[in-house]
Tab-separated table of C-alpha atoms and ligand atoms in Angstrom:
chain	number	residue	atom	x	y	z
J	559	MET	CA	93.790	104.557	124.677
J	560	LYS	CA	91.235	105.584	127.194
J	561	ASP	CA	92.980	108.354	128.067
J	562	LEU	CA	93.238	109.634	123.783
J	563	VAL	CA	90.040	109.153	123.674
J	564	GLN	CA	89.202	111.366	126.674
J	565	ARG	CA	91.348	113.727	125.264
J	566	ALA	CA	89.844	114.389	121.996
J	567	GLU	CA	86.406	114.539	124.092
J	568	ARG	CA	87.942	117.318	125.555
J	569	LEU	CA	89.131	118.964	122.832
J	570	ARG	CA	85.936	118.812	121.194
J	571	ALA	CA	85.004	121.417	123.521
J	572	ASP	CA	86.793	123.592	121.203
J	573	PHE	CA	84.721	123.111	118.122
J	574	PRO	CA	81.215	125.072	118.531
J	575	LEU	CA	80.231	123.255	115.181
J	576	LEU	CA	80.495	119.826	116.631
J	577	HIS	CA	77.923	120.187	119.282
J	578	GLN	CA	74.985	120.972	116.284
J	579	ARG	CA	72.555	118.440	116.272
J	580	HIS	CA	71.506	117.205	112.531
J	581	PRO	CA	68.043	118.242	111.134
J	582	SER	CA	66.858	114.711	111.861
J	583	GLY	CA	67.534	115.532	115.619
J	584	SER	CA	70.326	113.176	115.368
J	585	PRO	CA	73.974	114.007	116.713
J	586	LEU	CA	75.864	115.179	113.830
J	587	ILE	CA	78.357	112.727	113.297
J	588	TYR	CA	81.051	114.825	110.990
J	589	LEU	CA	83.274	112.497	108.883
J	590	ASP	CA	83.973	114.879	106.004
J	591	ASN	CA	87.096	116.511	107.031
J	592	ALA	CA	89.227	115.366	104.070
J	593	ALA	CA	86.467	118.245	102.568
J	594	THR	CA	87.087	120.722	105.161
J	595	THR	CA	87.545	120.773	108.894
J	596	HIS	CA	86.129	123.176	111.296
J	597	LYS	CA	87.334	125.335	113.295
J	598	PRO	CA	88.266	125.854	116.973
J	599	ARG	CA	87.298	128.786	118.804
J	600	ALA	CA	90.750	130.167	118.746
J	601	VAL	CA	90.599	130.869	115.178
J	602	LEU	CA	86.888	132.209	115.206
J	603	GLN	CA	88.105	134.590	117.786
J	604	THR	CA	90.875	135.431	116.141
J	605	LEU	CA	88.675	136.683	112.691
J	606	GLU	CA	86.193	138.283	115.039
J	607	ARG	CA	89.346	140.212	117.053
J	608	PHE	CA	90.824	141.549	113.789
J	609	TYR	CA	87.795	142.804	112.271
J	610	THR	CA	86.637	144.277	115.443
J	611	THR	CA	90.115	145.605	116.617
J	612	THR	CA	92.640	145.687	113.942
J	613	ASN	CA	90.811	145.853	110.849
J	614	ALA	CA	92.820	147.705	108.004
J	615	ASN	CA	95.010	147.634	104.482
J	616	ILE	CA	98.426	146.064	104.855
J	617	HIS	CA	101.874	147.360	103.673
J	618	ARG	CA	100.419	150.577	102.129
J	619	GLY	CA	99.300	152.766	105.126
J	620	LEU	CA	101.375	155.041	107.670
J	621	HIS	CA	98.714	154.900	110.304
J	622	TRP	CA	99.319	152.560	113.252
J	623	LEU	CA	96.269	150.905	112.683
J	624	SER	CA	97.717	149.401	108.963
J	625	GLN	CA	100.778	149.110	110.442
J	626	GLU	CA	99.690	146.879	113.371
J	627	ALA	CA	97.676	144.824	110.862
J	628	THR	CA	100.746	144.548	108.713
J	629	ARG	CA	102.866	143.179	111.353
J	630	LEU	CA	99.978	140.497	112.262
J	631	TYR	CA	100.024	139.309	108.629
J	632	GLU	CA	103.937	139.276	108.341
J	633	GLU	CA	103.922	137.140	111.743
J	634	ALA	CA	101.429	134.849	109.901
J	635	ARG	CA	104.326	134.471	107.608
J	636	GLU	CA	106.847	133.860	109.863
J	637	VAL	CA	104.621	131.179	111.836
J	638	VAL	CA	103.662	129.243	108.206
J	639	ALA	CA	107.638	129.484	107.475
J	640	GLN	CA	108.424	127.866	110.958
J	641	PHE	CA	105.058	125.459	110.798
J	642	LEU	CA	106.867	123.925	107.090
J	643	GLN	CA	110.468	124.320	108.385
J	644	ALA	CA	111.159	126.420	106.055
J	645	ALA	CA	114.608	128.356	105.531
J	646	SER	CA	112.966	132.164	105.190
J	647	PRO	CA	109.338	133.747	105.653
J	648	GLN	CA	110.382	135.289	102.174
J	649	GLU	CA	109.949	131.418	101.065
J	650	ILE	CA	106.001	132.071	102.099
J	651	VAL	CA	103.714	133.322	99.516
J	652	PHE	CA	100.197	133.348	100.307
J	653	VAL	CA	97.327	132.366	98.302
J	654	LYS	CA	93.820	131.199	98.086
J	655	GLY	CA	94.446	127.456	98.174
J	656	THR	CA	95.771	124.555	97.396
J	657	THR	CA	94.169	125.062	93.533
J	658	GLU	CA	95.478	128.411	93.161
J	659	GLY	CA	98.888	127.684	94.499
J	660	ILE	CA	99.562	124.662	92.095
J	661	ASN	CA	98.201	127.307	89.106
J	662	LEU	CA	100.363	130.384	90.119
J	663	ILE	CA	103.191	127.606	89.987
J	664	ALA	CA	101.768	125.945	86.505
J	665	HIS	CA	101.533	129.679	85.710
J	666	GLY	CA	105.411	130.657	86.013
J	667	LEU	CA	107.074	127.354	85.035
J	668	ARG	CA	105.091	127.464	81.992
J	669	GLN	CA	106.784	130.787	81.030
J	670	VAL	CA	110.138	129.838	81.943
J	671	HIS	CA	111.080	126.406	82.870
J	672	PHE	CA	108.916	123.805	80.188
J	673	GLN	CA	109.480	123.190	76.562
J	674	PRO	CA	107.602	121.162	74.044
J	675	GLY	CA	108.361	117.518	74.798
J	676	ASP	CA	108.475	117.424	78.164
J	677	GLU	CA	106.929	115.283	81.014
J	678	LEU	CA	105.689	115.885	84.238
J	679	LEU	CA	105.363	112.805	86.528
J	680	LEU	CA	102.724	112.035	88.632
J	681	THR	CA	101.143	109.772	90.911
J	682	ALA	CA	98.167	107.590	89.815
J	683	ALA	CA	96.239	109.395	93.049
J	684	GLU	CA	96.258	113.016	92.534
J	685	HIS	CA	93.476	115.278	93.031
J	686	HIS	CA	92.362	117.525	89.913
J	687	ALA	CA	94.296	120.495	91.521
J	688	ASN	CA	97.112	118.462	90.680
J	689	ILE	CA	96.055	117.722	86.594
J	690	VAL	CA	93.740	120.020	85.375
J	691	PRO	CA	96.690	123.115	85.998
J	692	TRP	CA	99.045	120.967	83.620
J	693	HIS	CA	96.202	120.801	81.334
J	694	LEU	CA	96.380	124.134	81.488
J	695	ILE	CA	99.718	124.512	80.154
J	696	ALA	CA	99.932	121.719	77.780
J	697	ARG	CA	97.552	124.101	75.562
J	698	ASP	CA	100.493	126.425	74.846
J	699	ILE	CA	103.577	123.677	75.518
J	700	PRO	CA	102.881	120.506	74.539
J	701	VAL	CA	103.818	118.377	77.432
J	702	ARG	CA	103.184	115.059	78.977
J	703	LEU	CA	101.330	113.658	82.102
J	704	ARG	CA	102.447	110.803	83.122
J	705	PRO	CA	100.863	108.886	86.211
J	706	ALA	CA	103.235	106.793	88.387
J	707	PRO	CA	100.507	103.775	89.262
J	708	LEU	CA	99.619	102.134	92.515
J	709	ARG	CA	99.777	98.832	93.707
J	710	SER	CA	96.264	97.222	94.460
J	711	ASP	CA	96.807	98.103	98.263
J	712	GLY	CA	96.638	101.823	97.043
J	713	GLY	CA	100.356	102.210	97.752
J	714	LEU	CA	102.717	103.809	95.430
J	715	ASP	CA	104.214	101.401	93.176
J	716	TRP	CA	108.238	102.139	93.457
J	717	GLU	CA	109.601	100.515	90.569
J	718	ALA	CA	107.230	101.863	88.342
J	719	PHE	CA	107.790	104.923	89.671
J	720	GLN	CA	111.242	105.164	89.378
J	721	GLN	CA	111.356	103.694	85.846
J	722	GLN	CA	109.045	106.843	84.753
J	723	ILE	CA	111.312	109.200	85.665
J	724	THR	CA	112.866	109.812	81.661
J	725	PRO	CA	115.503	112.551	80.674
J	726	ARG	CA	112.224	114.487	79.424
J	727	THR	CA	111.052	114.479	82.793
J	728	ARG	CA	110.812	118.082	84.178
J	729	LEU	CA	108.790	118.345	87.347
J	730	ILE	CA	107.623	115.925	89.713
J	731	ALA	CA	104.296	117.093	91.248
J	732	ILE	CA	102.963	114.863	93.440
J	733	THR	CA	100.307	114.264	96.512
J	734	ALA	CA	101.508	113.477	99.958
J	735	MET	CA	98.718	111.975	100.937
J	736	SER	CA	95.592	110.772	98.619
J	737	ASN	CA	92.460	112.324	99.467
J	738	ALA	CA	90.439	109.643	98.468
J	739	LEU	CA	92.691	106.725	99.847
J	740	GLY	CA	94.380	108.262	102.613
J	741	THR	CA	97.525	106.736	101.114
J	742	GLU	CA	100.736	108.223	102.275
J	743	MET	CA	103.310	108.753	99.532
J	744	PRO	CA	107.128	108.298	100.171
J	745	VAL	CA	107.822	112.264	99.521
J	746	SER	CA	111.481	112.437	101.272
J	747	ALA	CA	113.063	109.395	98.969
J	748	ILE	CA	110.731	111.023	95.908
J	749	GLY	CA	112.322	114.481	96.942
J	750	ALA	CA	115.848	112.917	96.988
J	751	LEU	CA	115.483	111.562	93.629
J	752	ALA	CA	114.363	114.626	92.352
J	753	ARG	CA	117.462	116.778	93.915
J	754	GLN	CA	119.942	114.439	92.567
J	755	ARG	CA	118.401	114.339	88.767
J	756	ASP	CA	117.904	118.318	89.209
J	757	ILE	CA	114.423	117.794	88.574
J	758	PRO	CA	111.525	120.456	90.181
J	759	PHE	CA	109.648	118.812	93.128
J	760	LEU	CA	106.062	119.730	94.114
J	761	VAL	CA	104.585	118.560	97.186
J	762	ASP	CA	100.626	118.683	97.210
J	763	ALA	CA	99.857	118.741	100.846
J	764	ALA	CA	96.696	119.901	101.213
J	765	GLN	CA	95.308	116.295	103.289
J	766	PHE	CA	99.248	115.883	104.492
J	767	ALA	CA	99.071	119.020	106.445
J	768	PRO	CA	96.666	118.591	108.966
J	769	HIS	CA	97.694	114.551	110.278
J	770	LYS	CA	101.578	115.137	110.167
J	771	PRO	CA	103.998	117.600	110.054
J	772	ILE	CA	106.327	118.804	107.349
J	773	ASN	CA	109.694	119.258	107.062
J	774	VAL	CA	110.326	120.928	103.313
J	775	GLN	CA	114.001	120.888	103.932
J	776	GLU	CA	113.975	117.106	104.778
J	777	TRP	CA	111.192	116.812	101.713
J	778	CYS	CA	114.092	118.421	99.171
J	779	ALA	CA	110.753	120.193	97.931
J	780	ASP	CA	110.994	122.734	95.702
J	781	PHE	CA	107.110	123.553	96.080
J	782	VAL	CA	104.494	122.830	98.808
J	783	VAL	CA	100.925	123.601	98.849
J	784	PHE	CA	98.215	123.084	101.374
J	785	SER	CA	94.858	125.043	102.218
J	786	GLY	CA	93.798	126.356	105.591
J	787	HIS	CA	90.484	125.442	105.677
J	788	LYS	CA	91.569	121.742	105.654
J	789	LEU	CA	93.973	122.817	108.933
J	790	TYR	CA	91.145	124.041	111.218
J	791	GLY	CA	91.601	127.866	109.744
J	792	PRO	CA	89.594	129.393	107.441
J	793	THR	CA	88.452	129.214	103.583
J	794	GLY	CA	90.094	131.381	101.302
J	795	ILE	CA	93.692	131.121	102.487
J	796	GLY	CA	96.687	128.799	101.242
J	797	VAL	CA	100.015	128.733	101.276
J	798	VAL	CA	102.701	128.108	98.493
J	799	TYR	CA	106.357	127.410	99.996
J	800	MET	CA	108.674	128.363	96.913
J	801	ARG	CA	112.514	127.274	97.706
J	802	HIS	CA	114.997	130.360	97.234
J	803	PRO	CA	115.489	130.996	94.745
J	804	TRP	CA	112.142	130.081	92.661
J	805	GLY	CA	110.530	133.326	93.983
J	806	GLU	CA	113.055	134.919	92.322
J	807	THR	CA	113.111	132.603	88.934
J	808	LEU	CA	109.050	132.915	88.557
J	809	PRO	CA	107.176	135.299	86.675
J	810	PRO	CA	104.687	137.014	89.188
J	811	TYR	CA	100.869	135.275	88.573
J	812	GLN	CA	99.056	138.393	88.702
J	813	GLY	CA	99.562	142.036	88.364
J	814	GLY	CA	98.009	145.145	90.216
J	815	GLY	CA	98.395	146.952	93.420
J	816	ASP	CA	101.778	145.906	96.292
J	817	MET	CA	103.693	143.359	93.865
J	818	ILE	CA	105.307	146.291	92.184
J	819	VAL	CA	108.624	148.752	92.769
J	820	GLU	CA	107.668	150.885	90.155
J	821	VAL	CA	104.690	151.293	87.380
J	822	ARG	CA	105.358	153.894	83.900
J	823	TRP	CA	102.636	153.539	80.921
J	824	ASP	CA	104.823	151.576	78.922
J	825	SER	CA	106.299	148.699	82.011
J	826	SER	CA	106.543	148.150	85.575
J	827	THR	CA	108.939	146.707	87.852
J	828	TYR	CA	107.972	144.162	90.385
J	829	ALA	CA	108.776	143.698	94.132
J	830	LYS	CA	110.919	141.153	95.721
J	831	PRO	CA	108.770	137.514	96.254
J	832	PRO	CA	106.414	137.159	98.536
J	833	GLN	CA	105.120	140.185	97.565
J	834	LYS	CA	105.468	139.954	93.829
J	835	PHE	CA	103.294	137.116	94.155
J	836	GLU	CA	100.550	138.673	96.190
J	837	ALA	CA	98.909	141.166	93.835
J	838	GLY	CA	95.766	143.170	95.705
J	839	THR	CA	94.678	143.337	99.203
J	840	PRO	CA	95.525	139.832	99.975
J	841	PRO	CA	93.161	137.478	102.324
J	842	ILE	CA	94.337	139.653	105.623
J	843	ALA	CA	92.389	138.224	108.299
J	844	GLU	CA	92.513	134.662	107.050
J	845	ALA	CA	96.130	134.755	106.976
J	846	ILE	CA	96.385	135.913	110.838
J	847	ALA	CA	93.481	133.472	111.540
J	848	LEU	CA	95.653	130.565	109.865
J	849	ALA	CA	98.355	130.996	112.021
J	850	GLU	CA	95.941	130.786	114.859
J	851	SER	CA	95.135	127.518	113.442
J	852	ILE	CA	98.593	126.669	113.208
J	853	ARG	CA	99.346	127.693	116.831
J	854	TYR	CA	96.115	125.733	118.026
J	855	LEU	CA	97.078	122.419	116.177
J	856	THR	CA	100.676	122.259	117.070
J	857	GLN	CA	100.811	123.841	120.948
J	858	LYS	CA	97.306	122.894	121.741
J	859	VAL	CA	96.474	120.042	120.579
J	860	GLY	CA	100.167	118.832	119.866
J	861	TRP	CA	101.498	116.161	116.982
J	862	ASP	CA	102.223	113.897	118.994
J	863	PHE	CA	98.580	113.616	120.115
J	864	ILE	CA	97.203	113.840	116.526
J	865	GLN	CA	99.408	111.294	115.474
J	866	ALA	CA	98.775	108.930	117.768
J	867	TYR	CA	95.541	109.015	118.573
J	868	GLU	CA	94.860	109.238	114.090
J	869	GLN	CA	96.610	105.835	113.961
J	870	TYR	CA	94.447	104.530	116.515
J	871	LEU	CA	91.162	105.941	114.619
J	872	THR	CA	92.586	104.820	111.456
J	873	ASP	CA	93.079	100.986	112.599
J	874	TYR	CA	89.760	100.891	114.502
J	875	ALA	CA	87.900	101.938	111.479
J	876	GLN	CA	89.535	99.954	109.125
J	877	ALA	CA	88.336	96.715	111.622
J	878	ARG	CA	84.889	98.363	111.736
J	879	ILE	CA	84.354	98.925	107.622
J	880	GLU	CA	85.911	95.662	106.992
J	881	GLU	CA	82.957	93.588	109.513
J	882	VAL	CA	80.677	95.287	106.903
J	883	PRO	CA	80.095	92.662	104.474
J	884	GLY	CA	80.327	92.942	101.055
J	885	LEU	CA	81.831	96.246	100.914
J	886	GLN	CA	85.435	96.835	99.356
J	887	LEU	CA	87.935	98.574	101.148
J	888	PHE	CA	90.558	100.812	99.227
J	889	GLY	CA	93.718	102.063	100.410
J	890	THR	CA	95.301	99.901	102.735
J	891	ALA	CA	98.656	100.406	102.286
J	892	ARG	CA	100.738	101.823	105.119
J	893	PRO	CA	101.697	104.612	106.191
J	894	LYS	CA	98.178	106.191	105.763
J	895	GLY	CA	95.910	109.146	106.900
J	896	ALA	CA	92.826	108.793	108.728
J	897	ILE	CA	90.625	108.614	105.243
J	898	TRP	CA	88.823	105.703	104.038
J	899	SER	CA	86.944	105.036	100.714
J	900	PHE	CA	84.798	102.241	100.179
J	901	TYR	CA	82.330	100.662	97.789
J	902	SER	CA	79.615	98.193	97.631
J	903	GLU	CA	78.387	97.082	94.118
J	904	ALA	CA	74.620	96.696	95.665
J	905	VAL	CA	74.319	100.483	96.632
J	906	HIS	CA	75.700	103.388	94.709
J	907	PRO	CA	78.063	105.826	96.791
J	908	HIS	CA	75.453	108.580	96.352
J	909	ASP	CA	72.507	106.469	98.049
J	910	MET	CA	75.119	105.412	100.151
J	911	ALA	CA	76.111	108.741	101.671
J	912	THR	CA	72.312	109.843	101.279
J	913	PHE	CA	71.402	106.903	103.771
J	914	LEU	CA	74.058	107.879	106.105
J	915	ASP	CA	73.321	111.719	106.319
J	916	GLN	CA	69.517	110.531	107.232
J	917	ALA	CA	71.513	108.745	110.226
J	918	GLY	CA	73.466	112.422	111.150
J	919	ILE	CA	76.734	111.007	109.314
J	920	ALA	CA	78.370	113.266	106.911
J	921	ALA	CA	80.362	111.382	104.708
J	922	ARG	CA	81.541	112.273	101.073
J	923	ALA	CA	80.490	110.159	97.724
J	924	GLY	CA	81.686	110.852	94.434
J	925	HIS	CA	85.024	111.048	92.617
J	926	HIS	CA	86.505	113.195	95.264
J	927	CYS	CA	87.801	115.405	92.471
J	928	ALA	CA	90.384	112.281	91.674
J	929	GLN	CA	88.740	110.477	88.047
J	930	PRO	CA	91.374	109.485	86.932
J	931	LEU	CA	92.160	107.240	90.320
J	932	MET	CA	88.272	106.226	90.082
J	933	GLU	CA	89.067	105.057	86.878
J	934	ALA	CA	92.233	103.077	88.188
J	935	LEU	CA	89.884	101.608	90.880
J	936	GLN	CA	87.462	100.531	88.373
J	937	VAL	CA	85.063	102.263	90.452
J	938	PRO	CA	82.299	104.989	89.364
J	939	ALA	CA	82.825	106.572	92.763
J	940	THR	CA	83.252	105.487	96.434
J	941	THR	CA	82.129	106.412	99.613
J	942	ARG	CA	84.481	107.977	101.964
J	943	ALA	CA	85.083	108.591	105.331
J	944	SER	CA	87.984	110.954	106.364
J	945	LEU	CA	88.691	111.278	110.179
J	946	ALA	CA	90.164	114.250	112.070
J	947	PHE	CA	91.334	114.591	115.816
J	948	TYR	CA	88.105	115.460	117.166
J	949	ASN	CA	86.396	112.539	115.954
J	950	LEU	CA	85.485	109.642	118.389
J	951	PRO	CA	85.274	105.786	118.376
J	952	SER	CA	81.749	105.765	119.146
J	953	GLU	CA	81.135	108.017	115.851
J	954	ILE	CA	82.865	105.181	114.059
J	955	ASP	CA	80.652	102.629	115.740
J	956	SER	CA	77.599	104.351	114.490
J	957	LEU	CA	79.042	104.615	110.915
J	958	ALA	CA	79.510	101.053	110.841
J	959	GLN	CA	76.338	100.191	112.657
J	960	SER	CA	74.386	102.473	109.517
J	961	LEU	CA	76.571	100.513	107.139
J	962	HIS	CA	75.509	97.165	107.879
J	963	GLN	CA	71.793	98.452	107.891
J	964	ILE	CA	72.149	100.266	104.652
J	965	VAL	CA	73.472	97.101	103.076
J	966	HIS	CA	71.663	94.685	104.676
J	967	PHE	CA	68.340	96.842	103.045
J	968	PHE	CA	70.000	97.112	99.446
J	969	VAL	CA	71.231	93.241	99.262
S	1806	PLP	N1	94.854	118.662	96.604
S	1806	PLP	C1	94.315	117.569	97.395
S	1806	PLP	C2	95.010	116.154	97.847
S	1806	PLP	C3	93.040	117.843	97.878
S	1806	PLP	O1	92.409	116.972	99.020
S	1806	PLP	C4	92.304	118.801	97.686
S	1806	PLP	C5	91.097	119.592	98.155
S	1806	PLP	O2	90.271	118.792	98.616
S	1806	PLP	C6	92.444	120.209	96.932
S	1806	PLP	C7	94.210	119.725	96.283
S	1806	PLP	C8	92.282	121.263	96.728
S	1806	PLP	O3	92.657	121.988	97.709
S	1806	PLP	P1	91.698	123.480	97.631
S	1806	PLP	O4	89.842	123.296	97.346
S	1806	PLP	O5	91.306	124.304	98.858
S	1806	PLP	O6	92.097	124.734	96.950
């Protein structure tokens, strides 16, 4: 274990922001990685290098700078395809983030797939990004959301999930890892069920992607979405994987430059996917920097280390938080990612997070964009500590120490 911790300490040198101090003078302890992660120097340098040496618009310039920018952008698509084990880079669409990705898919399915009375099967742990886009559809076509319940330990109730698949189920759309609980869903088993029944299957991998490797083919997924900024990459870039031939089937999400073959006053024809879904100037530098964050993660840090070390951190955090009297810990089901949500009757989560902040600890309090889940847990909100491979056991000790003090103060 000592080796893993020493490796994490060395990797922290790659993240300039982690070396700042909180205004109170305390060292900054960043435990809000489910909201967004910090960026390694390699990613920051890629952004700077792009703007200082290669900046040009893509796909439309004949000059060398534009061609070089296009080459890097399309190379980024290949890196993402490999990261997801997609069959082809043509199945990768760049978007702004997970939210835009799910809206793009919902917009397309509304036009070519859903009928009134159709059902969408989700889990009770969905982020609003995988709820509200379907409500927007339901304004035009009355479709019904059916959330499968969780067990009391936060794991998916598998029997109930299977029972909720009906002849009206026209989409299964689940998070691979709950952003509030860290619970991992049985994605491959759900994908196999969906494929057997010919039901399209969408996976929200926003939280899963930074913690575990993805194989979209093993998942039997039709759509997978994630955000660059949670994967040590920039904001403003995300990915939609669309299994072939969904890219052909779905209509464009937005119209404009770069997504057409021909435009006349009375109609236009569209380019092939993925260009068909990337109207206008895309986030070029961000896509290229996302590819760098993937290289950094998979080549410099490595999944073996990430998985072993984050497992250790998760277990360590559970043990330390459980020692705090009166704290209710949610989401103990395994397997789980390095995210812990907790609640004390004595302290409102917002007060808890404010006190933690005074000790230099960045944790999140609120409903975590998962209000239906909070309702199911029967709490108004929780405090959440979410970890990354650059966090240290000593930071968890500081969290536990502050939690003891806060609870002691309020009780
Ligand atoms: N889905 C999950 C599970 C998330 O945790 C988040 C963000 O926290 C989102 C979707 C939305 O991601 P973004 O805000 O990057 O679009």
